Coordinates of C-alpha atoms and ligand atoms in Angstrom, one line a residue:
Chain A
M167 CA -23.9 -28.1 -6.0
S168 CA -24.1 -24.6 -6.0
F169 CA -21.0 -22.2 -5.5
K170 CA -21.5 -18.8 -3.7
F171 CA -20.1 -16.1 -5.1
T172 CA -19.7 -12.3 -2.9
V173 CA -18.7 -9.0 -3.5
S174 CA -16.5 -6.8 -1.2
P175 CA -19.2 -4.5 0.7
D176 CA -17.4 -1.5 -0.7
F177 CA -18.6 -2.1 -4.4
T178 CA -19.9 1.4 -5.9
P179 CA -24.0 1.3 -5.7
N180 CA -24.0 1.6 -9.6
H181 CA -22.3 -1.3 -10.2
L182 CA -24.6 -3.7 -8.2
S183 CA -26.4 -4.9 -11.3
G184 CA -23.2 -5.1 -13.1
W185 CA -22.4 -7.9 -10.5
Y186 CA -25.6 -9.7 -11.3
I187 CA -24.9 -9.7 -15.1
F188 CA -21.3 -11.0 -14.4
N189 CA -22.5 -13.8 -12.6
T190 CA -24.9 -14.6 -15.3
W191 CA -22.2 -14.3 -18.0
L192 CA -19.8 -16.3 -15.5
Q193 CA -22.5 -19.4 -14.9
K194 CA -23.0 -19.6 -18.6
Q195 CA -19.1 -19.5 -19.6
T196 CA -18.0 -22.3 -17.1
G197 CA -21.4 -24.2 -16.8
L198 CA -21.2 -23.8 -13.0
A199 CA -24.1 -23.2 -10.8
I200 CA -23.2 -20.0 -9.0
H201 CA -25.3 -18.2 -6.6
L202 CA -24.2 -14.4 -6.2
K203 CA -24.9 -13.2 -2.5
M204 CA -24.4 -9.3 -1.8
Y205 CA -23.5 -8.4 2.0
S206 CA -24.5 -5.3 3.4
D207 CA -21.3 -4.8 5.6
F208 CA -17.7 -6.3 6.0
N209 CA -18.7 -8.3 9.3
A210 CA -21.5 -10.0 7.9
Q211 CA -19.3 -11.1 5.0
R212 CA -16.5 -12.0 7.2
A213 CA -19.0 -14.2 9.3
A214 CA -19.9 -16.0 6.2
I215 CA -16.4 -16.3 5.3
A216 CA -15.7 -17.9 8.7
N217 CA -18.4 -20.3 8.2
D218 CA -16.9 -21.5 4.7
E219 CA -20.0 -20.4 3.0
I220 CA -18.2 -18.7 0.4
D221 CA -16.4 -20.2 -2.4
L222 CA -15.7 -17.2 -5.0
I223 CA -14.7 -13.8 -3.8
Y224 CA -14.3 -10.0 -5.1
A225 CA -12.4 -9.2 -2.1
N226 CA -11.0 -6.2 0.0
P227 CA -7.3 -6.2 -0.2
F228 CA -7.8 -6.1 3.7
D229 CA -9.2 -9.6 3.7
A230 CA -6.5 -10.7 1.3
A231 CA -4.7 -12.3 3.8
M232 CA -7.1 -13.9 5.7
L233 CA -8.5 -15.4 2.8
V234 CA -5.2 -17.1 1.9
R235 CA -3.4 -17.8 5.0
E236 CA -6.6 -19.4 7.1
K237 CA -9.1 -20.1 4.3
G238 CA -7.0 -21.6 1.3
F239 CA -8.3 -19.0 -1.2
L240 CA -6.3 -18.6 -4.5
P241 CA -5.8 -15.4 -6.7
L242 CA -7.6 -15.4 -10.3
V243 CA -7.7 -11.7 -11.5
K244 CA -7.8 -7.8 -10.3
P245 CA -9.2 -5.4 -12.8
E246 CA -6.6 -4.2 -15.0
G247 CA -5.1 -0.7 -14.4
A248 CA -7.2 0.3 -11.1
S249 CA -6.0 0.5 -7.6
D250 CA -7.6 1.9 -4.6
E251 CA -6.3 5.4 -3.7
A252 CA -7.5 7.2 -0.5
I253 CA -8.2 11.3 -0.5
I254 CA -8.2 13.6 3.0
A255 CA -10.5 16.3 1.8
V256 CA -11.8 19.0 4.0
N257 CA -14.5 21.9 3.5
A258 CA -13.1 24.5 1.3
E259 CA -13.5 27.2 3.5
N260 CA -11.2 25.2 6.0
P261 CA -7.8 27.2 6.1
V262 CA -5.5 24.3 6.9
A263 CA -3.5 23.5 3.5
D264 CA -1.6 20.5 5.0
V265 CA -2.2 17.1 6.8
A266 CA 0.5 18.4 8.7
D267 CA -1.6 21.3 10.0
L268 CA -4.6 19.5 11.1
P269 CA -5.3 19.4 15.1
Q270 CA -5.5 16.6 17.5
G271 CA -8.9 15.8 18.3
L272 CA -9.7 16.1 15.0
K273 CA -13.1 14.8 14.1
L274 CA -12.5 12.5 10.9
A275 CA -15.4 11.2 8.7
V276 CA -14.6 7.8 7.6
T277 CA -16.6 4.6 6.3
D278 CA -16.2 1.3 7.3
D279 CA -14.1 0.3 4.1
P280 CA -11.3 -1.3 5.5
D281 CA -8.4 -0.7 3.0
V282 CA -9.3 3.2 2.7
R283 CA -9.3 3.7 6.2
M284 CA -5.9 2.3 6.7
M285 CA -4.3 4.2 3.7
G286 CA -6.2 7.5 4.9
M287 CA -4.8 6.8 8.4
I288 CA -1.3 6.6 6.9
L289 CA -2.1 10.0 5.2
L290 CA -3.1 11.3 8.4
E291 CA 0.4 10.0 10.2
P292 CA 2.5 13.4 8.9
G293 CA 0.2 15.2 11.1
D294 CA 1.0 12.9 14.2
L295 CA -2.6 11.7 14.0
D296 CA -3.8 8.2 14.7
A297 CA -6.9 6.2 16.0
G298 CA -5.7 7.5 19.3
N299 CA -6.1 10.9 19.0
I300 CA -9.0 11.4 16.6
E301 CA -12.5 11.2 17.0
A302 CA -14.0 8.7 14.3
V303 CA -17.4 9.9 12.5
P304 CA -18.7 6.7 11.2
C305 CA -20.7 7.3 7.6
T306 CA -22.4 4.8 5.4
T307 CA -21.1 6.1 2.1
Y308 CA -18.7 8.5 0.8
V309 CA -21.5 11.3 -0.3
V310 CA -22.6 10.9 3.9
V311 CA -18.9 11.9 4.2
A312 CA -19.0 14.7 1.9
K313 CA -22.0 16.0 3.7
Q314 CA -20.4 15.8 7.5
L315 CA -17.9 17.8 5.8
L316 CA -19.9 20.7 4.1
R317 CA -22.5 20.4 7.2
G318 CA -19.4 21.3 9.8
D319 CA -20.0 17.9 11.2
A320 CA -16.7 16.4 10.7
E321 CA -13.4 18.7 10.0
A322 CA -11.7 16.0 7.7
G323 CA -13.0 13.1 6.0
I324 CA -11.6 10.0 3.9
F325 CA -12.6 9.0 0.7
L326 CA -11.9 6.6 -1.8
A327 CA -10.2 8.6 -4.6
E328 CA -12.6 7.1 -7.2
A329 CA -15.8 7.9 -5.0
Y330 CA -14.6 11.4 -4.4
D331 CA -14.1 12.0 -8.1
D332 CA -17.5 10.7 -8.8
L333 CA -19.4 13.1 -6.3
S334 CA -21.1 15.9 -8.1
P335 CA -19.1 19.4 -9.4
M336 CA -21.3 21.0 -6.9
I337 CA -20.3 19.2 -3.8
K338 CA -16.6 19.2 -4.9
K339 CA -16.8 23.0 -5.2
Q340 CA -17.3 23.0 -1.5
L341 CA -14.5 20.6 -0.6
K342 CA -10.4 21.2 -0.7
V343 CA -8.2 18.0 -1.1
L344 CA -5.4 18.0 1.3
V345 CA -3.9 14.9 -0.1
R346 CA -4.4 11.8 -2.8
S347 CA -2.4 8.4 -2.4
Q348 CA -0.4 7.8 -5.2
I349 CA 0.3 4.2 -3.7
S350 CA -0.6 1.8 -7.0
V351 CA -0.1 -1.4 -5.3
I352 CA -3.2 -1.8 -3.5
H353 CA -6.2 -3.3 -5.2
H354 CA -9.3 -5.5 -5.0
V355 CA -8.6 -9.3 -6.5
L356 CA -11.4 -12.2 -7.3
M357 CA -10.3 -15.2 -5.5
A358 CA -11.5 -18.8 -5.6
G359 CA -12.0 -21.0 -2.4
P360 CA -10.6 -24.3 -1.9
E361 CA -13.8 -26.1 -3.5
L362 CA -13.2 -24.1 -6.6
S363 CA -9.7 -25.0 -7.0
A364 CA -10.2 -27.6 -10.0
Q365 CA -11.6 -25.3 -11.8
R366 CA -9.4 -22.3 -11.5
E367 CA -7.3 -22.3 -14.2
E368 CA -10.7 -22.8 -16.6
I369 CA -12.2 -19.6 -14.5
R370 CA -9.2 -17.6 -15.0
R371 CA -9.2 -18.4 -18.7
H372 CA -12.6 -17.3 -19.4
L373 CA -12.1 -14.3 -17.3
L374 CA -8.8 -13.0 -19.1
A375 CA -10.4 -13.8 -22.7
M376 CA -13.6 -11.7 -21.5
A377 CA -12.3 -8.6 -23.0
N378 CA -11.6 -10.0 -26.3
E379 CA -15.5 -10.7 -27.2
P380 CA -18.3 -8.4 -27.4
K381 CA -20.6 -10.0 -24.8
G382 CA -17.6 -10.1 -22.1
Q383 CA -17.0 -6.3 -22.9
G384 CA -20.4 -5.3 -22.2
V385 CA -20.1 -7.0 -18.9
L386 CA -17.1 -5.4 -17.8
E387 CA -18.3 -2.1 -18.8
S388 CA -21.4 -2.5 -16.7
L389 CA -18.7 -3.5 -13.6
G390 CA -16.9 -0.1 -14.7
F391 CA -13.7 -2.2 -15.5
T392 CA -11.8 -2.5 -19.0
A393 CA -10.2 -5.9 -18.9
W394 CA -9.0 -8.2 -16.1
A395 CA -5.5 -9.2 -15.7
A396 CA -4.3 -12.1 -14.3
V397 CA -3.0 -12.3 -10.6
D398 CA -0.6 -15.1 -9.8
D399 CA 0.5 -16.6 -6.4
E400 CA 3.6 -14.8 -5.9
A401 CA 2.2 -11.4 -7.0
M402 CA -0.9 -12.3 -4.3
E403 CA 1.9 -13.1 -1.5
F404 CA 3.5 -9.5 -2.3
S405 CA 0.4 -7.9 -1.8
I406 CA -0.2 -9.5 1.7
D407 CA 3.2 -8.7 2.6
L408 CA 2.7 -5.2 1.4
M409 CA -0.8 -4.7 3.4
D410 CA 1.1 -6.4 6.5
T411 CA 3.6 -3.8 6.3
L412 CA 1.0 -0.8 6.2
S413 CA -1.5 -2.4 8.8
M414 CA 1.6 -1.4 11.5
Chain B
M178 CA 27.9 -4.2 -6.7
I179 CA 28.6 -0.7 -4.4
Q180 CA 30.9 2.0 -5.9
D181 CA 32.3 5.0 -3.8
M182 CA 30.0 8.0 -4.5
Q183 CA 31.7 10.5 -6.9
P184 CA 32.3 14.1 -6.6
E185 CA 30.9 15.0 -10.1
T186 CA 27.3 13.6 -8.9
I187 CA 27.1 15.5 -5.7
V188 CA 25.1 18.7 -5.8
G189 CA 26.1 21.4 -3.4
A190 CA 29.2 21.8 -0.4
C191 CA 29.9 18.2 0.9
K192 CA 31.7 16.4 3.7
D193 CA 33.6 13.1 2.8
V194 CA 33.6 10.0 5.0
T195 CA 34.8 6.3 4.6
L196 CA 31.8 4.0 6.1
L197 CA 32.4 0.2 6.3
L198 CA 29.5 -1.5 5.0
Y199 CA 28.9 -5.0 6.6
N200 CA 31.7 -3.8 9.1
E201 CA 34.4 -4.5 6.4
L202 CA 33.8 -3.2 2.8
P203 CA 34.8 0.5 2.8
R204 CA 32.8 2.7 1.0
R205 CA 33.6 6.6 0.5
V206 CA 30.5 8.7 1.4
L207 CA 30.1 12.2 0.4
Y208 CA 26.9 14.1 1.8
T209 CA 25.4 17.6 1.9
E210 CA 23.2 19.4 4.3
I211 CA 20.5 19.5 1.4
E212 CA 16.9 17.7 2.5
T213 CA 14.7 16.4 -0.2
P214 CA 11.2 16.6 1.3
Y215 CA 9.0 12.9 1.2
P216 CA 6.5 13.2 -1.5
D217 CA 3.1 13.5 -0.1
G218 CA 0.9 10.3 -0.8
K219 CA 3.5 8.2 -2.0
L220 CA 5.3 4.8 -0.8
I221 CA 8.8 4.1 -1.2
V222 CA 8.8 0.0 -1.7
S223 CA 12.1 -2.1 -2.1
T224 CA 12.8 -5.6 -1.6
T225 CA 16.3 -7.7 -0.7
D226 CA 17.5 -11.3 -0.9
P227 CA 18.1 -12.7 2.5
D228 CA 21.3 -10.9 2.5
G229 CA 20.0 -7.5 2.1
V230 CA 20.7 -7.0 -1.7
I231 CA 18.2 -5.1 -3.6
T232 CA 16.1 -7.4 -5.8
H233 CA 12.9 -4.8 -6.4
V234 CA 12.4 -1.1 -6.0
N235 CA 9.1 0.9 -7.3
R236 CA 9.1 4.1 -9.1
A237 CA 9.0 6.2 -5.9
F238 CA 12.1 4.3 -4.5
V239 CA 14.1 5.6 -8.0
E240 CA 12.9 9.2 -8.0
M241 CA 14.0 9.9 -4.4
S242 CA 17.2 7.6 -4.1
G243 CA 18.5 9.4 -7.3
Y244 CA 20.1 6.3 -8.6
T245 CA 18.6 4.4 -11.6
E246 CA 16.9 0.9 -11.2
E247 CA 19.9 -0.8 -12.9
E248 CA 21.9 0.9 -10.1
L249 CA 20.2 -0.4 -7.4
I250 CA 19.3 -4.0 -8.5
G251 CA 21.9 -6.2 -7.2
A252 CA 23.4 -3.2 -5.0
P253 CA 23.3 -3.8 -0.9
H254 CA 20.6 -1.7 0.5
S255 CA 23.6 0.1 2.2
I256 CA 24.0 2.0 -0.9
L257 CA 21.7 4.4 1.2
R258 CA 23.2 4.3 4.3
H259 CA 23.9 8.0 5.5
P260 CA 26.7 8.7 8.1
D261 CA 24.2 10.2 10.7
M262 CA 22.6 7.0 11.2
P263 CA 23.7 4.8 14.3
P264 CA 24.9 1.4 13.4
A265 CA 22.5 0.5 16.3
A266 CA 19.4 1.1 14.4
F267 CA 20.3 -0.9 11.6
K268 CA 21.5 -4.1 14.2
D269 CA 18.0 -3.9 15.7
L270 CA 16.3 -4.0 12.2
W271 CA 18.4 -7.0 11.2
D272 CA 17.7 -8.7 14.8
T273 CA 14.0 -7.9 14.9
V274 CA 13.2 -9.6 11.2
S275 CA 15.7 -12.1 11.9
R276 CA 13.2 -13.3 14.2
G277 CA 10.7 -13.3 11.9
E278 CA 9.1 -10.1 13.1
K279 CA 8.3 -7.1 11.8
W280 CA 10.6 -3.5 12.2
Q281 CA 9.8 -0.1 12.0
G282 CA 11.6 2.9 12.6
F283 CA 12.7 6.2 11.3
V284 CA 15.5 6.2 8.8
K285 CA 17.9 9.0 7.3
N286 CA 18.4 8.1 3.7
L287 CA 21.6 8.9 1.9
R288 CA 20.8 10.3 -2.0
K289 CA 22.9 9.7 -5.0
D290 CA 23.2 13.5 -5.1
G291 CA 24.7 13.6 -1.7
G292 CA 21.6 15.1 -0.1
Y293 CA 19.1 13.2 2.1
Y294 CA 15.6 12.3 3.1
W295 CA 13.6 11.1 6.2
V296 CA 11.4 7.9 6.0
K297 CA 9.1 5.9 8.8
A298 CA 10.1 2.3 7.7
T299 CA 8.5 -1.0 8.1
V300 CA 10.5 -4.0 7.2
I301 CA 8.9 -7.7 6.8
P302 CA 10.4 -10.9 6.1
N303 CA 9.0 -12.3 2.7
V304 CA 7.8 -16.0 3.8
R305 CA 6.8 -18.6 1.5
K306 CA 6.5 -22.0 1.8
G307 CA 7.4 -21.5 5.6
K308 CA 10.9 -20.3 4.0
V309 CA 12.1 -16.7 4.6
V310 CA 13.1 -15.7 1.2
G311 CA 14.1 -12.0 1.2
Y312 CA 12.6 -9.0 2.8
T313 CA 10.2 -6.0 1.9
S314 CA 10.5 -2.2 3.1
V315 CA 7.8 0.0 2.5
R316 CA 8.3 3.6 3.6
R317 CA 5.8 6.4 4.0
K318 CA 6.1 10.0 5.3
P319 CA 7.1 10.6 8.8
S320 CA 5.7 13.1 11.2
R321 CA 8.0 16.3 11.5
T322 CA 8.0 15.8 15.1
K323 CA 9.2 12.0 15.1
V324 CA 12.1 13.3 12.7
E325 CA 13.0 16.0 15.2
E326 CA 13.4 13.4 18.1
C327 CA 15.5 11.2 15.9
I328 CA 17.6 14.2 15.1
K329 CA 18.3 14.4 18.9
L330 CA 18.5 11.1 19.5
Y331 CA 20.5 9.5 17.1
P332 CA 23.7 11.3 17.6
T333 CA 23.7 9.5 21.4
L334 CA 23.6 6.3 19.7
F335 CA 27.0 6.2 18.4
Ligands
LIG25 C1 14.3 -4.8 3.2 C2 15.5 -3.9 3.7 C3 15.4 -2.6 3.5 C4 16.5 -1.8 3.7 N1 16.3 -0.4 3.9 C5 17.5 0.4 4.3 C6 17.3 1.8 3.5 O1 16.2 2.1 3.0 N2 18.6 2.7 4.1 C7 19.5 2.1 4.7 O2 20.6 2.8 5.1 N3 19.5 0.8 5.2 C8 18.7 -0.1 4.8 N4 18.2 -1.2 5.1 C9 19.8 -2.0 5.9 C10 20.8 -2.4 5.2 O3 20.8 -3.6 5.0 C11 22.2 -2.0 5.9 O4 22.0 -2.7 7.2 C12 22.1 -0.7 6.5 O5 22.0 0.1 5.5 C13 23.3 -0.7 7.4 O6 24.4 -1.2 6.9 P1 25.6 -2.4 6.9 O7 24.7 -3.4 7.6 O8 26.4 -2.5 6.0 O9 26.2 -1.5 8.3 C14 17.4 -2.3 4.5 C15 17.6 -3.7 4.9 C16 16.5 -4.5 4.5 C17 16.6 -5.9 4.9

């Protein structure tokens, strides 16, 4: 029997090969046959989850509630010290200095990353902006969000903070950050589905030991992480409750 | 445990009133007209047991309330109750979460130094294995227009 592994489609493109390297490492450690399947968007991935095709997932926090409550997934680990944060930025020449001064009807460049979009909309609330009075400009990547701002095709953009920080200095010089979230409690989680529940503790043991051995360290590096940290069931429930309060 | 507010911790000119917490527990409250702006980009998070006694706070909660974590854990959440908040708002909060639903509203909170800060709060029941084991509240920065509306509305609700 082979298990199917997938990664939240918002992974940073330069870590794509890292996930394949990680999967090879994981199969060697556990002796399990695991097939990695990447999806280009959240809808395709959610359809596969709905069809019970997925056994292991590096999940976006937005999907965690559905995975736990509807599909019986359980948490394994999260990247240590990392959290998802959002940024609202505008063109550097825009005189606006505070989100509270952004106009209604705002043209807003956004990707379809669900947690970043949610955090970004929360950051815009102090300006009385919501889904009903902005005009979304859909973008495939954060570089495209930046380009929309530079070209003036959008007035503000929602970025994953990490992706904003990775933009070239040339681009960043032409942008202005209005607000950066400091939420610290929203993060991706690696989760195991019901078919892997018997192997859950063994998989977790291997993952937690990863940072202590040279080979594992190299694999973590290719993912952009330093170590995995355990996520217990209560921490997962708390995180689902938090997302629940924020999605309202 | 909850204590009367102490004049030596208050910053600025203050008014003095006694609130009845839980409708029966008197607490002397000292409050000023000094507003602390909500910190941009942050969330203020706390969790209580089923009776509203604080069991967890994050760092932003500690910073904004002015209390230490030790003072907050074990205290009733009404340690932040401001005399300008109408009791009807909290009745609605408790009625809503007791039904297992989420509550959202704008709250003026009282700091240890007598000052205040406005939040947009969401409260949800923490359900574990079908049982309510506590409640979690997450606050975010409110819009100024919504706060202005509440400043007009709340005095009419007493
Ligand atoms: C999770 C949770 C968070 C709460 N947060 C606040 C708060 O920030 N400020 C506040 O005045 N009351 C808050 N309350 C309501 C208090 O428990 C209390 O009902 C209120 O302060 C009024 O006091 P009283 O019920 O003793 O009259 C919260 C309740 C819960 C369950």
